[in-house]
Short mmCIF file of C-alpha atoms in Angstrom, two decimals:
data_model
loop_
_atom_site.label_atom_id
_atom_site.label_comp_id
_atom_site.label_asym_id
_atom_site.label_seq_id
_atom_site.Cartn_x
_atom_site.Cartn_y
_atom_site.Cartn_z
CA MET A 1 -24.25 -8.48 4.32
CA GLN A 2 -21.23 -6.98 2.56
CA ARG A 3 -19.45 -9.03 -0.11
CA ARG A 4 -16.35 -9.41 2.05
CA ASP A 5 -18.39 -10.82 4.94
CA LEU A 6 -20.33 -13.12 2.61
CA LEU A 7 -17.10 -14.51 1.16
CA ARG A 8 -15.61 -14.95 4.60
CA ALA A 9 -18.68 -16.88 5.73
CA GLY A 10 -18.54 -19.03 2.60
CA LEU A 11 -14.91 -19.95 3.17
CA VAL A 12 -15.60 -20.91 6.75
CA ALA A 13 -18.45 -23.15 5.65
CA THR A 14 -16.77 -24.83 2.67
CA THR A 15 -13.12 -25.04 3.67
CA GLY A 16 -13.04 -24.72 7.41
CA PHE A 17 -10.51 -21.92 6.94
CA GLY A 18 -11.92 -19.15 9.07
CA LEU A 19 -11.34 -16.52 11.65
CA ALA A 20 -9.82 -18.89 14.18
CA GLU A 21 -6.96 -19.61 11.81
CA VAL A 22 -6.60 -15.96 10.87
CA ALA A 23 -6.39 -15.12 14.55
CA ALA A 24 -3.47 -17.51 14.78
CA GLY A 25 -1.57 -15.50 12.16
CA PRO A 26 -0.06 -12.87 14.43
CA ALA A 27 1.47 -15.51 16.68
CA ALA A 28 3.38 -16.87 13.68
CA ALA A 29 4.66 -13.48 12.52
CA ALA A 30 8.26 -12.50 13.23
CA GLU A 31 7.08 -9.36 15.04
CA PRO A 32 3.43 -10.00 15.96
CA ARG A 33 1.23 -6.97 16.41
CA ARG A 34 -1.15 -6.76 19.31
CA THR A 35 -2.86 -3.68 17.90
CA PRO A 36 -4.41 -3.09 14.46
CA LEU A 37 -2.12 -2.02 11.62
CA ARG A 38 -3.16 1.52 10.71
CA VAL A 39 -2.92 2.13 6.96
CA HIS A 40 -3.44 5.62 5.53
CA THR A 41 -3.93 5.60 1.75
CA VAL A 42 -2.95 8.89 0.14
CA LEU A 43 -5.29 10.12 -2.60
CA TYR A 44 -5.04 13.04 -5.01
CA ASP A 45 -6.80 14.15 -8.18
CA GLY A 46 -6.08 11.79 -11.07
CA VAL A 47 -4.94 8.88 -8.89
CA GLU A 48 -5.18 5.50 -10.62
CA GLU A 49 -8.05 3.44 -9.19
CA GLN A 50 -6.42 0.00 -9.34
CA ASP A 51 -3.32 1.28 -7.57
CA PHE A 52 -5.30 1.86 -4.38
CA ALA A 53 -8.37 -0.36 -4.88
CA GLY A 54 -6.30 -3.56 -4.94
CA PRO A 55 -4.51 -2.93 -1.65
CA ILE A 56 -7.61 -1.72 0.19
CA ALA A 57 -9.50 -4.84 -0.94
CA VAL A 58 -6.73 -7.04 0.47
CA PHE A 59 -6.52 -5.12 3.75
CA GLY A 60 -10.31 -5.10 4.05
CA VAL A 61 -10.45 -8.89 4.28
CA ASN A 62 -8.66 -8.72 7.64
CA ALA A 63 -10.48 -5.65 8.89
CA ASP A 64 -10.28 -6.93 12.46
CA HIS A 65 -6.50 -6.51 12.29
CA ILE A 66 -6.09 -3.64 9.82
CA GLU A 67 -7.62 -0.15 10.01
CA GLN A 68 -7.84 1.85 6.78
CA THR A 69 -8.16 5.57 6.21
CA PHE A 70 -8.18 7.77 3.09
CA VAL A 71 -6.20 11.01 3.40
CA THR A 72 -4.98 13.83 1.18
CA ALA A 73 -2.10 16.23 1.74
CA ASP A 74 -4.64 19.05 1.39
CA GLY A 75 -6.91 17.80 4.17
CA PRO A 76 -10.55 16.67 3.88
CA ARG A 77 -11.98 17.17 0.40
CA THR A 78 -13.43 15.35 -2.60
CA VAL A 79 -10.88 13.64 -4.86
CA THR A 80 -11.58 12.87 -8.52
CA THR A 81 -9.79 9.74 -9.73
CA ALA A 82 -8.34 9.01 -13.17
CA ILE A 83 -11.66 7.81 -14.59
CA GLY A 84 -13.75 10.48 -12.88
CA MET A 85 -14.83 8.64 -9.73
CA GLU A 86 -15.42 11.05 -6.86
CA ILE A 87 -14.24 9.98 -3.41
CA VAL A 88 -15.04 12.02 -0.33
CA VAL A 89 -12.02 12.08 2.00
CA ARG A 90 -13.22 12.99 5.47
CA ASP A 91 -10.12 12.45 7.59
CA SER A 92 -7.35 14.96 8.18
CA TRP A 93 -3.73 14.47 7.14
CA ASP A 94 -2.24 12.93 10.27
CA PRO A 95 0.72 10.63 9.49
CA ARG A 96 1.65 10.42 13.17
CA SER A 97 -1.45 8.27 13.68
CA ALA A 98 -0.45 5.86 10.86
CA ASP A 99 1.73 2.77 10.77
CA VAL A 100 1.77 2.65 6.96
CA LEU A 101 1.45 5.57 4.55
CA MET A 102 0.43 4.07 1.20
CA VAL A 103 1.02 6.17 -1.95
CA PRO A 104 -0.64 4.96 -5.18
CA GLY A 105 0.40 6.18 -8.62
CA GLY A 106 -1.28 8.56 -10.99
CA GLY A 107 0.13 7.51 -14.35
CA LEU A 108 3.40 8.36 -16.07
CA GLY A 109 4.65 11.03 -18.44
CA GLU A 110 4.05 14.73 -18.88
CA GLY A 111 0.47 15.66 -18.01
CA SER A 112 -0.04 12.68 -15.71
CA ALA A 113 -1.43 13.16 -12.22
CA THR A 114 1.87 11.88 -10.79
CA TYR A 115 3.84 14.61 -12.54
CA ARG A 116 1.26 17.26 -11.67
CA GLU A 117 1.62 16.41 -7.99
CA ILE A 118 5.40 16.46 -8.24
CA SER A 119 5.28 19.86 -9.93
CA ARG A 120 2.74 21.23 -7.45
CA GLY A 121 5.03 20.17 -4.63
CA VAL A 122 2.47 19.94 -1.81
CA LEU A 123 2.36 16.14 -1.58
CA PRO A 124 6.13 15.52 -1.84
CA LYS A 125 6.71 18.13 0.87
CA ALA A 126 4.07 16.51 3.11
CA LEU A 127 5.56 13.05 2.56
CA ALA A 128 9.05 14.27 3.40
CA ALA A 129 7.77 15.89 6.60
CA ALA A 130 5.88 12.72 7.58
CA ARG A 131 9.00 10.55 7.93
CA ARG A 132 9.63 9.26 11.43
CA PRO A 133 10.81 6.07 13.13
CA GLY A 134 8.13 3.40 13.05
CA LEU A 135 6.32 4.73 9.98
CA ILE A 136 6.44 2.60 6.82
CA MET A 137 6.33 4.46 3.53
CA ALA A 138 4.76 2.25 0.86
CA SER A 139 4.00 2.90 -2.79
CA VAL A 140 2.35 1.29 -5.77
CA CYS A 141 3.47 1.81 -9.38
CA ALA A 142 4.26 5.49 -10.12
CA GLY A 143 3.61 6.31 -6.48
CA THR A 144 7.30 5.53 -5.96
CA LEU A 145 8.14 8.61 -8.03
CA LEU A 146 6.22 10.70 -5.51
CA LEU A 147 8.32 9.19 -2.75
CA SER A 148 11.37 9.92 -4.87
CA ALA A 149 10.33 13.56 -5.20
CA ALA A 150 10.24 13.63 -1.40
CA ARG A 151 13.83 12.23 -1.33
CA ILE A 152 12.61 9.12 0.46
CA THR A 153 13.99 6.61 -2.06
CA ALA A 154 17.43 8.18 -2.54
CA GLY A 155 20.06 5.54 -1.89
CA ARG A 156 17.37 3.01 -0.92
CA SER A 157 16.33 -0.28 -2.53
CA CYS A 158 13.02 0.27 -4.30
CA THR A 159 11.02 -0.44 -7.45
CA THR A 160 8.21 0.98 -9.60
CA HIS A 161 6.42 0.38 -12.91
CA HIS A 162 8.87 -1.00 -15.48
CA ALA A 163 8.45 2.11 -17.66
CA ALA A 164 9.70 4.34 -14.84
CA LYS A 165 12.62 2.30 -13.49
CA GLN A 166 15.30 4.21 -15.36
CA GLU A 167 13.89 7.52 -14.19
CA LEU A 168 13.78 6.26 -10.60
CA LYS A 169 17.39 5.12 -10.91
CA LYS A 170 18.48 8.50 -12.26
CA GLN A 171 16.85 10.11 -9.24
CA GLY A 172 19.04 8.09 -6.90
CA GLY A 173 16.92 5.04 -6.13
CA LYS A 174 18.65 1.63 -5.99
CA VAL A 175 16.21 -0.10 -8.32
CA VAL A 176 15.55 -3.79 -7.67
CA ASP A 177 13.64 -6.05 -10.07
CA GLY A 178 11.52 -7.74 -7.38
CA ARG A 179 7.77 -7.35 -7.77
CA VAL A 180 7.69 -6.18 -4.15
CA VAL A 181 10.77 -4.63 -2.53
CA ASP A 182 10.82 -4.50 1.27
CA ALA A 183 13.61 -2.29 2.60
CA GLY A 184 12.22 -2.13 6.11
CA ASP A 185 10.50 1.21 6.50
CA LEU A 186 10.24 1.58 2.71
CA VAL A 187 8.10 -0.97 0.83
CA THR A 188 7.53 -0.44 -2.90
CA CYS A 189 6.14 -2.50 -5.77
CA GLY A 190 5.84 -2.58 -9.54
CA GLY A 191 2.93 -1.50 -11.68
CA VAL A 192 -0.82 -1.65 -11.10
CA THR A 193 -1.68 -5.20 -9.97
CA SER A 194 1.55 -5.38 -7.96
CA GLY A 195 -0.36 -3.47 -5.31
CA LEU A 196 -2.22 -6.67 -4.49
CA ASP A 197 1.09 -8.42 -3.85
CA LEU A 198 2.38 -5.54 -1.73
CA ALA A 199 -0.74 -5.57 0.46
CA LEU A 200 -0.61 -9.36 0.83
CA TRP A 201 3.05 -9.14 1.81
CA LEU A 202 2.37 -6.46 4.44
CA THR A 203 -0.49 -8.59 5.76
CA GLU A 204 1.90 -11.53 6.11
CA ARG A 205 4.70 -9.40 7.55
CA PHE A 206 2.54 -8.06 10.36
CA HIS A 207 -0.16 -10.68 10.86
CA GLY A 208 1.32 -13.92 9.61
CA PRO A 209 0.98 -16.19 6.56
CA GLN A 210 -2.46 -17.51 7.54
CA ALA A 211 -3.96 -14.02 7.38
CA ALA A 212 -2.37 -13.45 3.96
CA LEU A 213 -3.53 -16.83 2.69
CA PHE A 214 -7.04 -16.12 3.87
CA ALA A 215 -7.04 -12.80 2.00
CA GLU A 216 -5.85 -14.61 -1.15
CA LYS A 217 -8.74 -17.04 -0.89
CA VAL A 218 -11.34 -14.34 -0.36
CA ILE A 219 -10.24 -12.18 -3.30
CA GLU A 220 -9.45 -15.20 -5.54
CA TYR A 221 -5.89 -14.06 -6.24
CA GLU A 222 -2.57 -15.84 -5.85
CA ARG A 223 0.56 -13.79 -5.28
CA ARG A 224 3.01 -13.37 -8.13
CA GLY A 225 6.70 -12.69 -8.41
CA THR A 226 9.34 -12.26 -5.75
CA VAL A 227 9.35 -10.25 -2.54
CA TRP A 228 12.87 -8.84 -2.24
CA ARG A 229 13.76 -8.25 1.39
CA ARG A 230 16.65 -6.27 2.77
CA PRO A 231 19.21 -8.70 4.19
CA SER A 232 19.02 -8.79 7.99
#
């Protein structure tokens, strides 16, 4: 039994908070989904592990409602992360089959993976081409700078790691201090652990507060900070 399933079973047994309540989540959401939320997490060499590991752990708790896929702008290949972990990406780049395109960061400053990808140009170009109605662009930490390089954040409310906010602002982003900033089809967050909060917010946004609360209980994490939402 996988750890996620073991924890889910334990919560059902000890708290009575189980799948029946999670199933009730979508009915409580403002725009309930009847199909799984398809999340494509974008990887590249030098990507920071926590930036993507946190969100995929959150989404994995509600795997019945959320489908996850690793992709790269270069197609199927093996990606080497910041600490040397090798991840085999088997799926093709296909943003038309995604509901959320999640872009983690790769550090900051000259020589960082984030800046290498910006300089290389392949990923920003692919992100720019991926934009379409119905697709949410999401980013964690310095991943927002990759969206900025694709001109996706220009004139939009967004955020990133505190050390990169001035740079993001100079590039045309309307920087907001919320830990998670939801501007509709653009959802960004601050540094590193903020990715947990972003994933929990997206879980709540699409599948209701019970699903998000259940994920919090399973991963033993309580959300921090403020979710800034675009005024309706």
